Amino acid sequence: MSLEHPLLAGVGLAHGFGTRSDTPPAGLRRPRQVHGARVVSAEECDAEVEADGVVARRPGASGRIAIGVVTADCVPVLAAAADAAAVAALHAGWRGLAAGILGVGIDALRRESSGAPLRAVIGPYIGPCCYEVDEPVVDAMRYFDADLDAALRASRPGHWWLDLGLLARAALRRAGLADEAIGHFDDACTSCGEERFHSFRRDGRRSGRLVHWIAASGPGAP
Ligand SMILES: [Zn+2]
């Protein structure tokens, strides 16, 4: 079963954060992810397009557009306008966070929206219990300043446990979201949660991918 969050379900948005056992909807529009900060519209998105985020505006009549990203430890973010007029799916690993993917994604979502406040949910990712990084990763995150300090805990010399989700939350706040408009899941470390999640750190090259999706639906959609 995929995971749903009340911040999105509460405004009638069909969505799912992937687990090992669920099947994503057919016709999902997903880009070819490259750990960058490019966000494309659903119309221009296909499996050949290099990007790490997709935005979609609510189609007319009974249309429905589902967009998505895949992860195996990185942070997935599904976001939407509170009136459900536009949605976004974003992929944020440490490289994407350093490149500013979440700010770019929220700006793109805002352009597709009609002025309603935005909300976002941080999906399952590798938690600070399991995600140890070294100096180059920390250096790439320096612009998070005090938010970086809060997300780090020293492990052994030259290494730290990093909470990518805290950085994602900081990036979403900086992009203008209220803290209460940002959701997450407790106890959802992809590496600890072997029964529910795929994890690249844990499983290496044989790891599968989790598929996360959100749909924009027209007023007459079933
Ligand atoms: Zn863990």
Coordinates of C-alpha atoms and ligand atoms in Angstrom, one line a residue:
M1 CA 0.0 0.0 0.0
S2 CA 1.3 3.4 -0.9
L3 CA 1.4 6.1 1.8
E4 CA -1.0 9.0 1.8
H5 CA -0.7 12.2 3.8
P6 CA -3.7 14.2 5.2
L7 CA -2.2 17.5 4.0
L8 CA -2.9 16.4 0.4
A9 CA -5.7 13.9 0.9
G10 CA -7.6 16.5 2.9
V11 CA -8.0 18.7 -0.1
G12 CA -9.0 15.8 -2.3
L13 CA -5.7 15.2 -4.1
A14 CA -5.1 11.7 -5.3
H15 CA -1.4 10.8 -4.5
G16 CA 0.8 8.1 -3.2
F17 CA 4.3 7.8 -1.7
G18 CA 5.5 4.5 -3.0
T19 CA 6.3 1.4 -1.0
R20 CA 7.6 -2.0 -2.2
S21 CA 4.2 -3.4 -2.6
D22 CA 2.1 -0.9 -4.4
T23 CA 1.4 -0.3 -8.1
P24 CA 1.6 3.3 -9.4
P25 CA -1.1 4.6 -11.8
A26 CA -0.8 3.9 -15.5
G27 CA 0.3 6.8 -17.7
L28 CA 2.4 8.4 -15.1
R29 CA 4.6 11.2 -16.5
R30 CA 8.1 10.9 -15.1
P31 CA 11.4 12.6 -16.2
R32 CA 14.8 11.0 -16.5
Q33 CA 16.2 12.1 -13.1
V34 CA 19.8 13.5 -13.0
H35 CA 20.1 15.0 -9.5
G36 CA 19.8 18.5 -10.8
A37 CA 17.4 21.4 -10.3
R38 CA 15.4 21.5 -13.5
V39 CA 11.6 21.3 -13.3
V40 CA 9.4 20.7 -16.4
S41 CA 5.7 20.9 -17.1
A42 CA 3.7 17.6 -17.5
E43 CA 3.2 18.4 -21.2
E44 CA 6.9 18.5 -21.9
C45 CA 7.7 15.6 -19.6
D46 CA 8.6 12.1 -20.8
A47 CA 11.1 9.4 -19.9
E48 CA 13.7 11.1 -22.2
V49 CA 13.5 14.5 -20.6
E50 CA 16.3 15.2 -18.0
A51 CA 14.7 16.9 -15.0
D52 CA 14.1 16.3 -11.3
G53 CA 10.7 17.8 -10.9
V54 CA 7.4 18.0 -12.8
V55 CA 4.5 20.4 -12.4
A56 CA 1.0 20.0 -13.7
R57 CA -2.0 22.3 -13.9
R58 CA -5.5 20.9 -13.4
P59 CA -6.9 19.9 -16.8
G60 CA -10.3 20.9 -18.0
A61 CA -13.5 18.7 -18.0
S62 CA -12.9 15.2 -16.9
G63 CA -9.1 15.1 -17.6
R64 CA -6.6 13.7 -15.2
I65 CA -2.8 14.1 -15.3
A66 CA -0.6 12.0 -12.9
I67 CA 3.1 13.0 -12.5
G68 CA 5.8 11.4 -10.5
V69 CA 9.4 10.8 -9.4
V70 CA 11.3 7.8 -8.2
T71 CA 13.7 7.5 -5.3
A72 CA 15.7 5.0 -3.3
D73 CA 16.9 7.0 -0.3
C74 CA 16.6 10.6 -1.7
V75 CA 13.8 12.8 -0.5
P76 CA 10.6 12.8 -2.6
V77 CA 8.4 15.9 -2.2
L78 CA 4.8 16.1 -3.5
A79 CA 3.3 19.6 -3.4
A80 CA 0.1 21.3 -4.4
A81 CA -1.9 24.4 -4.3
A82 CA -4.5 24.2 -1.5
D83 CA -7.3 24.6 -4.1
A84 CA -5.9 21.6 -6.0
A85 CA -5.4 23.7 -9.2
A86 CA -1.8 22.6 -9.6
V87 CA 0.5 19.9 -8.3
A88 CA 4.2 19.1 -8.3
A89 CA 6.4 16.0 -7.8
L90 CA 10.1 16.7 -6.9
H91 CA 13.2 14.5 -6.3
A92 CA 15.7 15.9 -3.9
G93 CA 18.9 14.1 -3.0
W94 CA 21.8 15.9 -1.5
R95 CA 22.9 17.1 -5.0
G96 CA 19.5 18.3 -5.8
L97 CA 19.1 20.1 -2.5
A98 CA 22.5 21.7 -3.0
A99 CA 21.4 22.8 -6.5
G100 CA 18.1 24.3 -5.2
I101 CA 15.6 21.9 -6.7
L102 CA 12.9 22.5 -4.1
G103 CA 13.0 26.3 -4.5
V104 CA 12.9 25.9 -8.3
G105 CA 10.0 23.4 -7.9
I106 CA 7.9 25.6 -5.6
D107 CA 8.4 28.6 -7.8
A108 CA 7.3 26.6 -10.8
L109 CA 4.2 25.3 -8.9
R110 CA 3.4 28.9 -7.8
R111 CA 3.4 30.0 -11.5
E112 CA 0.9 27.3 -12.4
S113 CA -1.3 28.1 -9.4
S114 CA -4.0 30.7 -9.1
G115 CA -2.7 32.3 -5.9
A116 CA -4.0 29.7 -3.4
P117 CA -1.5 28.9 -0.6
L118 CA 0.8 26.0 -1.3
R119 CA 1.4 22.8 0.8
A120 CA 4.0 20.1 0.5
V121 CA 4.7 16.7 2.0
I122 CA 8.2 15.1 2.4
G123 CA 8.0 11.4 1.7
P124 CA 10.1 8.5 3.0
Y125 CA 13.9 9.0 2.7
I126 CA 17.0 7.7 4.4
G127 CA 16.9 9.0 7.9
P128 CA 19.8 10.5 10.0
C129 CA 19.9 7.1 11.7
C130 CA 21.4 5.6 8.5
Y131 CA 22.7 8.4 6.3
E132 CA 26.4 9.1 7.0
V133 CA 28.1 11.7 4.8
D134 CA 31.6 13.2 4.5
E135 CA 33.0 16.7 4.1
P136 CA 32.2 17.3 0.3
V137 CA 28.5 16.7 1.0
V138 CA 28.4 19.0 4.0
D139 CA 30.4 21.7 2.1
A140 CA 27.8 21.6 -0.7
M141 CA 25.1 22.4 1.9
R142 CA 26.8 25.4 3.5
Y143 CA 24.2 27.8 2.3
F144 CA 21.7 26.2 4.6
D145 CA 23.6 27.9 7.5
A146 CA 21.9 27.3 10.9
D147 CA 19.5 24.8 9.2
L148 CA 22.5 22.7 8.3
D149 CA 23.9 22.8 11.8
A150 CA 20.5 21.5 13.0
A151 CA 20.5 18.7 10.5
L152 CA 24.0 17.4 11.3
R153 CA 25.3 15.2 14.1
A154 CA 29.0 14.2 14.2
S155 CA 29.8 10.4 13.8
R156 CA 33.5 9.7 13.3
P157 CA 36.2 12.1 12.3
G158 CA 35.3 13.8 9.0
H159 CA 31.8 12.3 8.9
W160 CA 28.4 13.2 10.0
W161 CA 24.9 11.8 10.2
L162 CA 22.7 14.1 8.0
D163 CA 19.0 14.6 8.1
L164 CA 18.1 15.4 4.5
G165 CA 14.4 15.8 5.4
L166 CA 15.2 18.7 7.8
L167 CA 17.1 20.4 4.9
A168 CA 14.2 19.8 2.6
R169 CA 11.9 21.4 5.1
A170 CA 14.2 24.3 5.4
A171 CA 14.3 24.7 1.6
L172 CA 10.5 24.6 1.5
R173 CA 10.2 27.2 4.2
R174 CA 12.7 29.4 2.3
A175 CA 10.5 29.0 -0.8
G176 CA 7.7 30.6 1.2
L177 CA 5.7 27.7 2.7
A178 CA 4.4 28.0 6.2
D179 CA 5.8 25.3 8.6
E180 CA 2.3 23.9 9.2
A181 CA 1.9 23.6 5.4
I182 CA 4.8 21.1 5.3
G183 CA 4.1 17.5 6.2
H184 CA 6.3 14.4 6.7
F185 CA 6.0 10.8 7.9
D186 CA 7.4 9.6 11.2
D187 CA 9.4 6.3 11.3
A188 CA 9.9 6.2 7.5
C189 CA 13.6 5.7 7.0
T190 CA 14.0 3.9 3.7
S191 CA 17.1 2.0 5.0
C192 CA 15.7 0.9 8.3
G193 CA 12.3 0.0 6.8
E194 CA 13.4 -2.9 4.8
E195 CA 9.9 -4.5 4.6
R196 CA 8.3 -1.4 3.2
F197 CA 11.0 0.5 1.3
H198 CA 13.8 0.2 -1.3
S199 CA 17.1 1.7 -0.2
F200 CA 20.2 2.2 -2.4
R201 CA 22.5 2.5 0.7
R202 CA 21.2 -0.8 2.0
D203 CA 20.8 -2.8 -1.2
G204 CA 23.3 -1.1 -3.6
R205 CA 22.8 -1.7 -7.3
R206 CA 20.2 -4.4 -6.9
S207 CA 18.0 -1.9 -5.1
G208 CA 14.5 -1.2 -6.6
R209 CA 13.0 2.2 -6.8
L210 CA 10.0 3.7 -5.0
V211 CA 7.5 5.5 -7.2
H212 CA 5.8 8.6 -5.8
W213 CA 3.0 10.3 -7.7
I214 CA 0.3 13.0 -7.5
A215 CA -2.6 13.7 -9.9
A216 CA -4.3 16.9 -11.0
S217 CA -7.9 16.2 -11.9
G218 CA -10.5 18.3 -13.8
P219 CA -13.8 19.2 -12.2
G220 CA -15.7 16.3 -14.0
A221 CA -13.1 13.6 -13.3
P222 CA -14.4 10.4 -11.8
Ligands
ZN1 ZN 17.5 4.4 9.4

